[in-house]
Tab-separated table of C-alpha atoms in Angstrom:
chain	number	residue	atom	x	y	z
H	1	UNK	CA	-5.778	-2.901	8.873
H	2	UNK	CA	-4.868	-3.149	5.227
H	3	UNK	CA	-4.399	0.005	3.217
H	4	UNK	CA	-6.532	-1.548	0.505
H	5	UNK	CA	-9.504	-1.916	2.871
H	6	UNK	CA	-9.576	1.786	3.758
H	7	UNK	CA	-9.040	2.787	0.142
H	8	UNK	CA	-11.883	0.495	-0.976
H	9	UNK	CA	-14.240	1.920	1.650
H	10	UNK	CA	-13.321	5.467	0.594
H	11	UNK	CA	-14.079	4.562	-3.035
H	12	UNK	CA	-17.447	3.100	-2.037
H	13	UNK	CA	-18.213	6.203	0.057
H	14	UNK	CA	-17.360	8.442	-2.918
H	15	UNK	CA	-19.903	6.553	-4.992
H	16	UNK	CA	-22.593	7.331	-2.399
H	17	UNK	CA	-22.585	4.118	-0.339
H	18	UNK	CA	-23.635	5.342	3.146
H	19	UNK	CA	-22.936	1.903	4.675
H	20	UNK	CA	-19.325	2.297	3.552
H	21	UNK	CA	-19.045	5.470	5.667
H	22	UNK	CA	-20.185	3.581	8.761
H	23	UNK	CA	-17.815	0.708	8.014
H	24	UNK	CA	-14.970	3.149	7.428
H	25	UNK	CA	-15.463	4.709	10.850
H	26	UNK	CA	-15.325	1.289	12.520
H	27	UNK	CA	-12.217	0.319	10.539
H	28	UNK	CA	-10.240	3.530	11.155
H	29	UNK	CA	-11.445	4.371	14.667
H	30	UNK	CA	-8.605	2.664	16.540
H	31	UNK	CA	-5.913	4.293	14.395
H	32	UNK	CA	-7.624	7.691	14.612
H	33	UNK	CA	-7.764	7.312	18.388
H	34	UNK	CA	-4.019	6.507	18.480
H	35	UNK	CA	-3.349	9.591	16.354
H	36	UNK	CA	-5.558	11.716	18.627
H	37	UNK	CA	-3.702	10.433	21.694
H	38	UNK	CA	-0.429	11.609	20.110
H	39	UNK	CA	-1.910	15.062	19.596
H	40	UNK	CA	-3.443	15.255	23.081
H	41	UNK	CA	-0.222	14.038	24.761
H	42	UNK	CA	1.548	17.051	23.284
H	43	UNK	CA	-0.917	19.361	25.008
H	44	UNK	CA	-0.395	20.917	28.435
H	45	UNK	CA	-1.685	19.129	31.536
H	46	UNK	CA	-4.794	21.270	31.979
H	47	UNK	CA	-6.027	20.731	28.427
H	48	UNK	CA	-9.721	19.822	28.461
H	49	UNK	CA	-10.183	18.120	25.087
H	50	UNK	CA	-9.619	14.355	25.312
H	51	UNK	CA	-8.545	11.945	22.585
H	52	UNK	CA	-12.030	10.465	22.117
H	53	UNK	CA	-13.645	13.888	21.745
H	54	UNK	CA	-10.884	14.911	19.343
H	55	UNK	CA	-11.497	11.806	17.182
H	56	UNK	CA	-15.213	12.507	17.005
H	57	UNK	CA	-14.793	16.202	16.213
H	58	UNK	CA	-12.214	15.412	13.530
H	59	UNK	CA	-14.425	12.745	11.995
H	60	UNK	CA	-17.365	15.144	11.865
H	61	UNK	CA	-15.133	17.780	10.304
H	62	UNK	CA	-13.791	15.268	7.767
H	63	UNK	CA	-17.134	13.948	6.667
H	64	UNK	CA	-18.975	17.219	6.973
H	65	UNK	CA	-16.945	18.011	3.869
H	66	UNK	CA	-16.804	15.981	0.675
H	67	UNK	CA	-15.601	12.452	1.441
H	68	UNK	CA	-14.888	12.105	-2.267
H	69	UNK	CA	-11.835	14.288	-1.847
H	70	UNK	CA	-10.119	11.553	0.186
H	71	UNK	CA	-8.136	9.354	-2.183
H	72	UNK	CA	-6.664	6.561	-0.083
H	73	UNK	CA	-5.624	5.494	3.435
H	74	UNK	CA	-2.524	7.709	3.565
H	75	UNK	CA	-4.425	10.750	2.331
H	76	UNK	CA	-7.242	10.018	4.792
H	77	UNK	CA	-4.879	9.970	7.794
H	78	UNK	CA	-3.041	13.043	6.581
H	79	UNK	CA	-6.293	15.016	6.317
H	80	UNK	CA	-7.515	13.597	9.649
H	81	UNK	CA	-4.319	14.681	11.375
H	82	UNK	CA	-4.585	18.162	9.888
H	83	UNK	CA	-8.212	18.367	11.097
H	84	UNK	CA	-7.143	17.337	14.624
H	85	UNK	CA	-4.397	19.953	14.648
H	86	UNK	CA	-6.858	22.645	13.569
H	87	UNK	CA	-9.379	21.589	16.220
H	88	UNK	CA	-6.676	21.832	18.896
H	89	UNK	CA	-5.588	25.264	17.632
H	90	UNK	CA	-9.198	26.485	17.599
H	91	UNK	CA	-9.675	25.072	21.107
H	92	UNK	CA	-6.505	26.832	22.307
H	93	UNK	CA	-7.593	30.126	20.760
H	94	UNK	CA	-10.997	29.850	22.389
H	95	UNK	CA	-9.445	29.150	25.789
H	96	UNK	CA	-6.996	32.009	25.313
H	97	UNK	CA	-9.845	34.362	24.389
H	98	UNK	CA	-11.708	33.302	27.551
H	99	UNK	CA	-8.680	34.228	29.585
H	100	UNK	CA	-8.426	37.569	27.760
H	101	UNK	CA	-4.862	36.950	26.674
H	102	UNK	CA	-3.534	35.436	29.866
H	103	UNK	CA	-1.219	32.393	29.640
H	104	UNK	CA	-1.028	30.476	26.376
H	105	UNK	CA	-2.138	26.923	25.806
H	106	UNK	CA	0.980	24.803	25.330
H	107	UNK	CA	1.909	21.684	23.416
H	108	UNK	CA	4.854	19.428	24.280
H	109	UNK	CA	7.277	18.938	21.403
H	110	UNK	CA	10.112	17.006	23.004
H	111	UNK	CA	13.005	16.773	20.587
H	112	UNK	CA	10.714	16.685	17.538
H	113	UNK	CA	11.733	20.197	16.513
H	114	UNK	CA	15.471	20.684	16.852
H	115	UNK	CA	16.412	23.372	19.329
H	116	UNK	CA	12.907	23.884	20.688
H	117	UNK	CA	12.419	23.776	24.422
H	118	UNK	CA	11.720	20.145	25.306
H	119	UNK	CA	8.895	20.922	27.705
H	120	UNK	CA	6.356	23.185	26.078
H	121	UNK	CA	5.742	25.392	23.071
H	122	UNK	CA	2.577	27.368	22.570
H	123	UNK	CA	0.303	25.449	20.180
H	124	UNK	CA	-0.772	28.693	18.548
H	125	UNK	CA	2.872	29.718	18.013
H	126	UNK	CA	3.573	26.316	16.483
H	127	UNK	CA	0.605	26.675	14.150
H	128	UNK	CA	1.743	30.178	13.146
H	129	UNK	CA	5.296	28.890	12.536
H	130	UNK	CA	3.909	26.132	10.313
H	131	UNK	CA	1.988	28.704	8.289
H	132	UNK	CA	5.202	30.716	7.850
H	133	UNK	CA	7.045	27.558	6.783
H	134	UNK	CA	4.356	26.783	4.208
H	135	UNK	CA	4.784	30.306	2.773
H	136	UNK	CA	8.478	29.571	2.260
H	137	UNK	CA	7.902	26.045	0.959
H	138	UNK	CA	4.562	24.322	0.748
H	139	UNK	CA	6.336	20.955	0.500
H	140	UNK	CA	8.281	21.548	3.736
H	141	UNK	CA	4.990	22.348	5.470
H	142	UNK	CA	3.423	19.158	4.112
H	143	UNK	CA	6.414	17.109	5.282
H	144	UNK	CA	5.980	18.432	8.830
H	145	UNK	CA	2.245	17.734	8.755
H	146	UNK	CA	2.714	14.237	7.397
H	147	UNK	CA	5.620	13.251	9.620
H	148	UNK	CA	5.008	15.038	12.895
H	149	UNK	CA	1.230	15.210	12.948
H	150	UNK	CA	0.166	12.188	10.876
H	151	UNK	CA	3.061	9.972	11.962
H	152	UNK	CA	3.848	8.766	8.438
H	153	UNK	CA	7.225	7.299	7.533
H	154	UNK	CA	9.666	9.014	5.208
H	155	UNK	CA	8.899	6.422	2.525
H	156	UNK	CA	5.135	7.041	2.831
H	157	UNK	CA	5.662	10.804	2.675
H	158	UNK	CA	7.942	10.403	-0.335
H	159	UNK	CA	5.278	8.363	-2.119
H	160	UNK	CA	2.635	11.026	-1.443
H	161	UNK	CA	4.862	13.907	-2.538
H	162	UNK	CA	6.544	12.072	-5.416
H	163	UNK	CA	10.067	12.392	-4.009
H	164	UNK	CA	12.584	9.976	-2.524
H	165	UNK	CA	12.721	9.094	1.167
H	166	UNK	CA	16.206	10.681	1.215
H	167	UNK	CA	14.734	13.975	-0.014
H	168	UNK	CA	12.118	13.770	2.737
H	169	UNK	CA	14.890	13.209	5.332
H	170	UNK	CA	16.858	16.208	4.077
H	171	UNK	CA	13.815	18.481	3.904
H	172	UNK	CA	12.609	17.313	7.347
H	173	UNK	CA	15.909	18.572	8.807
H	174	UNK	CA	15.443	21.885	6.994
H	175	UNK	CA	11.864	22.213	8.244
H	176	UNK	CA	12.875	21.430	11.847
H	177	UNK	CA	15.599	24.101	11.717
H	178	UNK	CA	13.137	26.655	10.326
H	179	UNK	CA	10.522	25.875	12.984
H	180	UNK	CA	13.145	26.018	15.710
H	181	UNK	CA	14.191	29.521	14.614
H	182	UNK	CA	10.563	30.666	14.353
H	183	UNK	CA	9.624	29.320	17.766
H	184	UNK	CA	12.717	30.741	19.459
H	185	UNK	CA	12.231	34.161	17.879
H	186	UNK	CA	8.691	34.254	19.234
H	187	UNK	CA	9.929	34.084	22.846
């Protein structure tokens, strides 16, 4: 799917073309589903929200707001990924509340965050660590969102943030180290 096609559909949707919204969903569905599968794969085995449900909830959340705020394909996927992350955090909090504090809902990180346990990290702890990172540096928080959650390349992230890919690489390492410390201190 060409970036121009998504950007064009977003422009048409901003101008009030409801058919463009339907076309946009058909065009981006497969990529959104792939992104949702990445998010769901990081969840623990007993997680009850599937990739398809996550795509639909994220899409509703995205277009329940102002579609005019979405500038282009990269921005669309960044916002969609953030929406999916928030849905998963809300889902985890709801499940945790049902259990009255017993056993956290976990997300698998693998080696994505240096020094983190490769098997599981609590999704709520990860979300809290990201909020702390954003307090220190909003750009570091955006880099994590765009790289880890949206799956964008360093060059794409650099273009969005107006910095070089090399700067993104350097700041990604800094962000991973920060998150690692935050997640380990929460144990």
